[in-house]
mmCIF file with all atom_site columns, C-alpha atoms and ligand atoms in Angstrom:
data_model
loop_
_atom_site.group_PDB
_atom_site.id
_atom_site.type_symbol
_atom_site.label_atom_id
_atom_site.label_alt_id
_atom_site.label_comp_id
_atom_site.label_asym_id
_atom_site.label_entity_id
_atom_site.label_seq_id
_atom_site.pdbx_PDB_ins_code
_atom_site.Cartn_x
_atom_site.Cartn_y
_atom_site.Cartn_z
_atom_site.occupancy
_atom_site.B_iso_or_equiv
_atom_site.pdbx_formal_charge
_atom_site.auth_seq_id
_atom_site.auth_comp_id
_atom_site.auth_asym_id
_atom_site.auth_atom_id
_atom_site.pdbx_PDB_model_num
ATOM   1   C  CA  . UNK A 1 1   ? 0.000   0.000   0.000   1.00 78.00 ? 1   UNK A CA  1
ATOM   2   C  CA  . UNK A 1 2   ? 2.766   2.396   1.055   1.00 92.00 ? 2   UNK A CA  1
ATOM   3   C  CA  . UNK A 1 3   ? 4.784   1.624   -2.077  1.00 95.00 ? 3   UNK A CA  1
ATOM   4   C  CA  . UNK A 1 4   ? 1.751   2.169   -4.311  1.00 96.00 ? 4   UNK A CA  1
ATOM   5   C  CA  . UNK A 1 5   ? 0.936   5.499   -2.660  1.00 96.00 ? 5   UNK A CA  1
ATOM   6   C  CA  . UNK A 1 6   ? 4.569   6.605   -2.928  1.00 97.00 ? 6   UNK A CA  1
ATOM   7   C  CA  . UNK A 1 7   ? 4.720   5.907   -6.658  1.00 97.00 ? 7   UNK A CA  1
ATOM   8   C  CA  . UNK A 1 8   ? 1.342   7.582   -7.144  1.00 97.00 ? 8   UNK A CA  1
ATOM   9   C  CA  . UNK A 1 9   ? 2.448   10.762  -5.375  1.00 97.00 ? 9   UNK A CA  1
ATOM   10  C  CA  . UNK A 1 10  ? 5.947   10.831  -6.875  1.00 97.00 ? 10  UNK A CA  1
ATOM   11  C  CA  . UNK A 1 11  ? 5.713   8.984   -10.191 1.00 98.00 ? 11  UNK A CA  1
ATOM   12  C  CA  . UNK A 1 12  ? 8.980   8.059   -11.899 1.00 98.00 ? 12  UNK A CA  1
ATOM   13  C  CA  . UNK A 1 13  ? 9.697   8.899   -15.558 1.00 98.00 ? 13  UNK A CA  1
ATOM   14  C  CA  . UNK A 1 14  ? 6.376   10.721  -15.906 1.00 98.00 ? 14  UNK A CA  1
ATOM   15  C  CA  . UNK A 1 15  ? 7.418   13.179  -18.591 1.00 97.00 ? 15  UNK A CA  1
ATOM   16  C  CA  . UNK A 1 16  ? 7.297   12.118  -22.217 1.00 98.00 ? 16  UNK A CA  1
ATOM   17  C  CA  . UNK A 1 17  ? 10.702  12.163  -23.907 1.00 97.00 ? 17  UNK A CA  1
ATOM   18  C  CA  . UNK A 1 18  ? 10.687  14.048  -27.225 1.00 96.00 ? 18  UNK A CA  1
ATOM   19  C  CA  . UNK A 1 19  ? 12.492  11.236  -29.048 1.00 96.00 ? 19  UNK A CA  1
ATOM   20  C  CA  . UNK A 1 20  ? 11.579  7.540   -28.956 1.00 97.00 ? 20  UNK A CA  1
ATOM   21  C  CA  . UNK A 1 21  ? 11.507  4.345   -31.002 1.00 96.00 ? 21  UNK A CA  1
ATOM   22  C  CA  . UNK A 1 22  ? 7.909   3.508   -30.217 1.00 97.00 ? 22  UNK A CA  1
ATOM   23  C  CA  . UNK A 1 23  ? 4.957   5.368   -28.764 1.00 98.00 ? 23  UNK A CA  1
ATOM   24  C  CA  . UNK A 1 24  ? 1.838   3.610   -27.546 1.00 98.00 ? 24  UNK A CA  1
ATOM   25  C  CA  . UNK A 1 25  ? -1.430  4.799   -26.069 1.00 98.00 ? 25  UNK A CA  1
ATOM   26  C  CA  . UNK A 1 26  ? -3.318  2.378   -23.847 1.00 98.00 ? 26  UNK A CA  1
ATOM   27  C  CA  . UNK A 1 27  ? -6.644  2.847   -22.121 1.00 98.00 ? 27  UNK A CA  1
ATOM   28  C  CA  . UNK A 1 28  ? -8.612  0.933   -19.533 1.00 97.00 ? 28  UNK A CA  1
ATOM   29  C  CA  . UNK A 1 29  ? -12.195 2.020   -20.211 1.00 96.00 ? 29  UNK A CA  1
ATOM   30  C  CA  . UNK A 1 30  ? -13.645 0.135   -17.245 1.00 95.00 ? 30  UNK A CA  1
ATOM   31  C  CA  . UNK A 1 31  ? -11.862 2.526   -14.875 1.00 97.00 ? 31  UNK A CA  1
ATOM   32  C  CA  . UNK A 1 32  ? -10.997 5.534   -17.064 1.00 97.00 ? 32  UNK A CA  1
ATOM   33  C  CA  . UNK A 1 33  ? -7.222  4.997   -16.902 1.00 98.00 ? 33  UNK A CA  1
ATOM   34  C  CA  . UNK A 1 34  ? -5.227  6.300   -19.829 1.00 98.00 ? 34  UNK A CA  1
ATOM   35  C  CA  . UNK A 1 35  ? -1.490  6.374   -20.553 1.00 98.00 ? 35  UNK A CA  1
ATOM   36  C  CA  . UNK A 1 36  ? 0.855   7.353   -23.372 1.00 98.00 ? 36  UNK A CA  1
ATOM   37  C  CA  . UNK A 1 37  ? 4.263   5.693   -23.190 1.00 98.00 ? 37  UNK A CA  1
ATOM   38  C  CA  . UNK A 1 38  ? 7.483   6.277   -25.124 1.00 98.00 ? 38  UNK A CA  1
ATOM   39  C  CA  . UNK A 1 39  ? 10.208  3.646   -25.331 1.00 98.00 ? 39  UNK A CA  1
ATOM   40  C  CA  . UNK A 1 40  ? 13.733  3.699   -26.713 1.00 97.00 ? 40  UNK A CA  1
ATOM   41  C  CA  . UNK A 1 41  ? 15.859  0.583   -27.270 1.00 96.00 ? 41  UNK A CA  1
ATOM   42  C  CA  . UNK A 1 42  ? 19.510  0.585   -28.319 1.00 94.00 ? 42  UNK A CA  1
ATOM   43  C  CA  . UNK A 1 43  ? 21.243  -2.659  -29.353 1.00 93.00 ? 43  UNK A CA  1
ATOM   44  C  CA  . UNK A 1 44  ? 18.600  -4.790  -27.651 1.00 94.00 ? 44  UNK A CA  1
ATOM   45  C  CA  . UNK A 1 45  ? 18.676  -2.852  -24.376 1.00 97.00 ? 45  UNK A CA  1
ATOM   46  C  CA  . UNK A 1 46  ? 15.812  -0.628  -23.250 1.00 98.00 ? 46  UNK A CA  1
ATOM   47  C  CA  . UNK A 1 47  ? 17.445  2.705   -22.524 1.00 97.00 ? 47  UNK A CA  1
ATOM   48  C  CA  . UNK A 1 48  ? 14.413  4.877   -21.806 1.00 98.00 ? 48  UNK A CA  1
ATOM   49  C  CA  . UNK A 1 49  ? 10.762  4.557   -20.867 1.00 98.00 ? 49  UNK A CA  1
ATOM   50  C  CA  . UNK A 1 50  ? 8.820   7.761   -20.296 1.00 98.00 ? 50  UNK A CA  1
ATOM   51  C  CA  . UNK A 1 51  ? 5.082   8.225   -19.952 1.00 98.00 ? 51  UNK A CA  1
ATOM   52  C  CA  . UNK A 1 52  ? 2.210   10.481  -19.142 1.00 98.00 ? 52  UNK A CA  1
ATOM   53  C  CA  . UNK A 1 53  ? -1.279  9.615   -18.078 1.00 98.00 ? 53  UNK A CA  1
ATOM   54  C  CA  . UNK A 1 54  ? -4.334  9.987   -15.926 1.00 98.00 ? 54  UNK A CA  1
ATOM   55  C  CA  . UNK A 1 55  ? -6.307  7.502   -13.886 1.00 98.00 ? 55  UNK A CA  1
ATOM   56  C  CA  . UNK A 1 56  ? -6.563  5.709   -10.589 1.00 98.00 ? 56  UNK A CA  1
ATOM   57  C  CA  . UNK A 1 57  ? -3.684  5.354   -8.146  1.00 97.00 ? 57  UNK A CA  1
ATOM   58  C  CA  . UNK A 1 58  ? -3.119  1.693   -9.060  1.00 98.00 ? 58  UNK A CA  1
ATOM   59  C  CA  . UNK A 1 59  ? -2.746  2.338   -12.792 1.00 98.00 ? 59  UNK A CA  1
ATOM   60  C  CA  . UNK A 1 60  ? -0.494  5.366   -12.329 1.00 98.00 ? 60  UNK A CA  1
ATOM   61  C  CA  . UNK A 1 61  ? 1.677   3.797   -9.622  1.00 98.00 ? 61  UNK A CA  1
ATOM   62  C  CA  . UNK A 1 62  ? 2.022   0.560   -11.569 1.00 98.00 ? 62  UNK A CA  1
ATOM   63  C  CA  . UNK A 1 63  ? 3.173   2.435   -14.687 1.00 98.00 ? 63  UNK A CA  1
ATOM   64  C  CA  . UNK A 1 64  ? 5.725   4.317   -12.556 1.00 98.00 ? 64  UNK A CA  1
ATOM   65  C  CA  . UNK A 1 65  ? 7.060   0.993   -11.212 1.00 98.00 ? 65  UNK A CA  1
ATOM   66  C  CA  . UNK A 1 66  ? 7.365   -0.702  -14.603 1.00 98.00 ? 66  UNK A CA  1
ATOM   67  C  CA  . UNK A 1 67  ? 8.993   2.341   -16.240 1.00 98.00 ? 67  UNK A CA  1
ATOM   68  C  CA  . UNK A 1 68  ? 11.745  2.278   -13.629 1.00 98.00 ? 68  UNK A CA  1
ATOM   69  C  CA  . UNK A 1 69  ? 12.122  -1.497  -13.389 1.00 98.00 ? 69  UNK A CA  1
ATOM   70  C  CA  . UNK A 1 70  ? 12.496  -2.153  -17.118 1.00 97.00 ? 70  UNK A CA  1
ATOM   71  C  CA  . UNK A 1 71  ? 14.934  0.641   -17.948 1.00 97.00 ? 71  UNK A CA  1
ATOM   72  C  CA  . UNK A 1 72  ? 18.425  -0.765  -18.550 1.00 97.00 ? 72  UNK A CA  1
ATOM   73  C  CA  . UNK A 1 73  ? 17.170  -4.326  -19.168 1.00 98.00 ? 73  UNK A CA  1
ATOM   74  C  CA  . UNK A 1 74  ? 17.594  -6.352  -22.304 1.00 98.00 ? 74  UNK A CA  1
ATOM   75  C  CA  . UNK A 1 75  ? 14.456  -7.030  -24.286 1.00 97.00 ? 75  UNK A CA  1
ATOM   76  C  CA  . UNK A 1 76  ? 14.379  -10.684 -23.230 1.00 96.00 ? 76  UNK A CA  1
ATOM   77  C  CA  . UNK A 1 77  ? 14.839  -9.762  -19.539 1.00 98.00 ? 77  UNK A CA  1
ATOM   78  C  CA  . UNK A 1 78  ? 12.059  -7.208  -19.890 1.00 98.00 ? 78  UNK A CA  1
ATOM   79  C  CA  . UNK A 1 79  ? 9.657   -9.745  -21.379 1.00 98.00 ? 79  UNK A CA  1
ATOM   80  C  CA  . UNK A 1 80  ? 10.469  -12.254 -18.598 1.00 98.00 ? 80  UNK A CA  1
ATOM   81  C  CA  . UNK A 1 81  ? 9.744   -9.625  -15.942 1.00 98.00 ? 81  UNK A CA  1
ATOM   82  C  CA  . UNK A 1 82  ? 6.492   -8.559  -17.598 1.00 98.00 ? 82  UNK A CA  1
ATOM   83  C  CA  . UNK A 1 83  ? 5.347   -12.193 -17.892 1.00 98.00 ? 83  UNK A CA  1
ATOM   84  C  CA  . UNK A 1 84  ? 6.112   -12.757 -14.183 1.00 98.00 ? 84  UNK A CA  1
ATOM   85  C  CA  . UNK A 1 85  ? 4.099   -9.673  -13.219 1.00 98.00 ? 85  UNK A CA  1
ATOM   86  C  CA  . UNK A 1 86  ? 1.216   -10.778 -15.416 1.00 98.00 ? 86  UNK A CA  1
ATOM   87  C  CA  . UNK A 1 87  ? 1.236   -14.258 -13.831 1.00 98.00 ? 87  UNK A CA  1
ATOM   88  C  CA  . UNK A 1 88  ? 1.221   -12.714 -10.339 1.00 98.00 ? 88  UNK A CA  1
ATOM   89  C  CA  . UNK A 1 89  ? -1.545  -10.209 -11.045 1.00 97.00 ? 89  UNK A CA  1
ATOM   90  C  CA  . UNK A 1 90  ? -3.777  -12.857 -12.645 1.00 96.00 ? 90  UNK A CA  1
ATOM   91  C  CA  . UNK A 1 91  ? -3.182  -15.438 -9.890  1.00 96.00 ? 91  UNK A CA  1
ATOM   92  C  CA  . UNK A 1 92  ? -6.183  -14.375 -7.745  1.00 95.00 ? 92  UNK A CA  1
ATOM   93  C  CA  . UNK A 1 93  ? -3.905  -14.137 -4.718  1.00 93.00 ? 93  UNK A CA  1
ATOM   94  C  CA  . UNK A 1 94  ? -2.001  -17.417 -5.050  1.00 96.00 ? 94  UNK A CA  1
ATOM   95  C  CA  . UNK A 1 95  ? 1.254   -15.917 -6.433  1.00 96.00 ? 95  UNK A CA  1
ATOM   96  C  CA  . UNK A 1 96  ? 2.855   -13.274 -4.202  1.00 95.00 ? 96  UNK A CA  1
ATOM   97  C  CA  . UNK A 1 97  ? 5.544   -12.463 -6.763  1.00 96.00 ? 97  UNK A CA  1
ATOM   98  C  CA  . UNK A 1 98  ? 9.347   -12.750 -6.812  1.00 96.00 ? 98  UNK A CA  1
ATOM   99  C  CA  . UNK A 1 99  ? 10.730  -9.537  -5.348  1.00 96.00 ? 99  UNK A CA  1
ATOM   100 C  CA  . UNK A 1 100 ? 14.142  -10.090 -6.908  1.00 96.00 ? 100 UNK A CA  1
ATOM   101 C  CA  . UNK A 1 101 ? 12.534  -10.100 -10.333 1.00 97.00 ? 101 UNK A CA  1
ATOM   102 C  CA  . UNK A 1 102 ? 9.657   -7.670  -9.813  1.00 98.00 ? 102 UNK A CA  1
ATOM   103 C  CA  . UNK A 1 103 ? 11.070  -5.135  -7.322  1.00 97.00 ? 103 UNK A CA  1
ATOM   104 C  CA  . UNK A 1 104 ? 8.331   -2.737  -6.203  1.00 97.00 ? 104 UNK A CA  1
ATOM   105 C  CA  . UNK A 1 105 ? 5.977   -4.661  -8.505  1.00 98.00 ? 105 UNK A CA  1
ATOM   106 C  CA  . UNK A 1 106 ? 5.314   -7.170  -5.701  1.00 97.00 ? 106 UNK A CA  1
ATOM   107 C  CA  . UNK A 1 107 ? 3.399   -4.405  -3.898  1.00 97.00 ? 107 UNK A CA  1
ATOM   108 C  CA  . UNK A 1 108 ? 0.578   -5.083  -6.376  1.00 97.00 ? 108 UNK A CA  1
ATOM   109 C  CA  . UNK A 1 109 ? 0.228   -8.781  -5.440  1.00 97.00 ? 109 UNK A CA  1
ATOM   110 C  CA  . UNK A 1 110 ? -2.847  -7.979  -3.321  1.00 95.00 ? 110 UNK A CA  1
ATOM   111 C  CA  . UNK A 1 111 ? -4.565  -6.411  -6.336  1.00 96.00 ? 111 UNK A CA  1
ATOM   112 C  CA  . UNK A 1 112 ? -4.835  -9.876  -7.917  1.00 96.00 ? 112 UNK A CA  1
ATOM   113 C  CA  . UNK A 1 113 ? -7.696  -10.642 -5.500  1.00 95.00 ? 113 UNK A CA  1
ATOM   114 C  CA  . UNK A 1 114 ? -9.781  -7.833  -7.011  1.00 94.00 ? 114 UNK A CA  1
ATOM   115 C  CA  . UNK A 1 115 ? -10.676 -8.697  -10.619 1.00 92.00 ? 115 UNK A CA  1
ATOM   116 C  CA  . UNK A 1 116 ? -11.922 -5.155  -11.323 1.00 92.00 ? 116 UNK A CA  1
ATOM   117 C  CA  . UNK A 1 117 ? -8.489  -3.697  -10.515 1.00 96.00 ? 117 UNK A CA  1
ATOM   118 C  CA  . UNK A 1 118 ? -6.340  -6.229  -12.386 1.00 97.00 ? 118 UNK A CA  1
ATOM   119 C  CA  . UNK A 1 119 ? -6.640  -4.232  -15.624 1.00 97.00 ? 119 UNK A CA  1
ATOM   120 C  CA  . UNK A 1 120 ? -5.568  -1.072  -13.773 1.00 98.00 ? 120 UNK A CA  1
ATOM   121 C  CA  . UNK A 1 121 ? -2.412  -2.760  -12.500 1.00 98.00 ? 121 UNK A CA  1
ATOM   122 C  CA  . UNK A 1 122 ? -1.623  -4.328  -15.884 1.00 98.00 ? 122 UNK A CA  1
ATOM   123 C  CA  . UNK A 1 123 ? -2.118  -1.207  -18.027 1.00 98.00 ? 123 UNK A CA  1
ATOM   124 C  CA  . UNK A 1 124 ? 1.456   0.115   -17.898 1.00 98.00 ? 124 UNK A CA  1
ATOM   125 C  CA  . UNK A 1 125 ? 3.023   -3.327  -18.223 1.00 98.00 ? 125 UNK A CA  1
ATOM   126 C  CA  . UNK A 1 126 ? 0.999   -4.171  -21.327 1.00 98.00 ? 126 UNK A CA  1
ATOM   127 C  CA  . UNK A 1 127 ? 1.900   -0.768  -22.768 1.00 98.00 ? 127 UNK A CA  1
ATOM   128 C  CA  . UNK A 1 128 ? 5.606   -1.511  -22.280 1.00 98.00 ? 128 UNK A CA  1
ATOM   129 C  CA  . UNK A 1 129 ? 5.172   -4.947  -23.877 1.00 98.00 ? 129 UNK A CA  1
ATOM   130 C  CA  . UNK A 1 130 ? 3.387   -3.391  -26.854 1.00 98.00 ? 130 UNK A CA  1
ATOM   131 C  CA  . UNK A 1 131 ? 6.044   -0.663  -27.194 1.00 98.00 ? 131 UNK A CA  1
ATOM   132 C  CA  . UNK A 1 132 ? 8.822   -3.298  -27.134 1.00 97.00 ? 132 UNK A CA  1
ATOM   133 C  CA  . UNK A 1 133 ? 7.214   -5.264  -29.947 1.00 96.00 ? 133 UNK A CA  1
ATOM   134 C  CA  . UNK A 1 134 ? 6.727   -2.098  -32.013 1.00 96.00 ? 134 UNK A CA  1
ATOM   135 C  CA  . UNK A 1 135 ? 10.305  -0.911  -31.389 1.00 94.00 ? 135 UNK A CA  1
ATOM   136 C  CA  . UNK A 1 136 ? 11.782  -4.288  -32.352 1.00 90.00 ? 136 UNK A CA  1
ATOM   137 C  CA  . UNK A 1 137 ? 9.543   -4.674  -35.417 1.00 87.00 ? 137 UNK A CA  1
ATOM   138 C  CA  . UNK A 1 138 ? 10.771  -1.341  -36.759 1.00 72.00 ? 138 UNK A CA  1
ATOM   139 C  CA  . UNK A 1 139 ? 14.403  -2.296  -36.512 1.00 63.00 ? 139 UNK A CA  1
ATOM   140 C  CA  . UNK A 1 140 ? 14.149  -5.558  -38.411 1.00 58.00 ? 140 UNK A CA  1
HETATM 141 ZN ZN1 . ZN  B 2 .   ? -7.859  2.095   -12.661 1.00 50.94 ? 201 ZN  B ZN1 1
#
């Protein structure tokens, strides 16, 4: 709870960078959450994730967490981390998450018990996943 509130009040990387390899816009209509996210990847490493958005504390805090956690990772590391978060958040409370892999992301484990909030928590992570696939598709 504390971690979520902290990220909500002081979001990380919440200022869209003017240059990027991929830009995505994701919305969660069931709650009114909305984010735009810019991603840059150099030689298979994600060097920048910046974003802007509006919505509930869970969606905004979760996007702050993922933007910080994924920066500096290789694309395959990033996809592993995102898959682990997705498994945790869809586990209905049975998977408390690997803190070594997910960092502050484990703070959202409790959200998995509330189906209505799962989409809020996933919004930023799915946006990063989408941005990665767009950035890598462009470079091939
Ligand atoms: Zn929400």
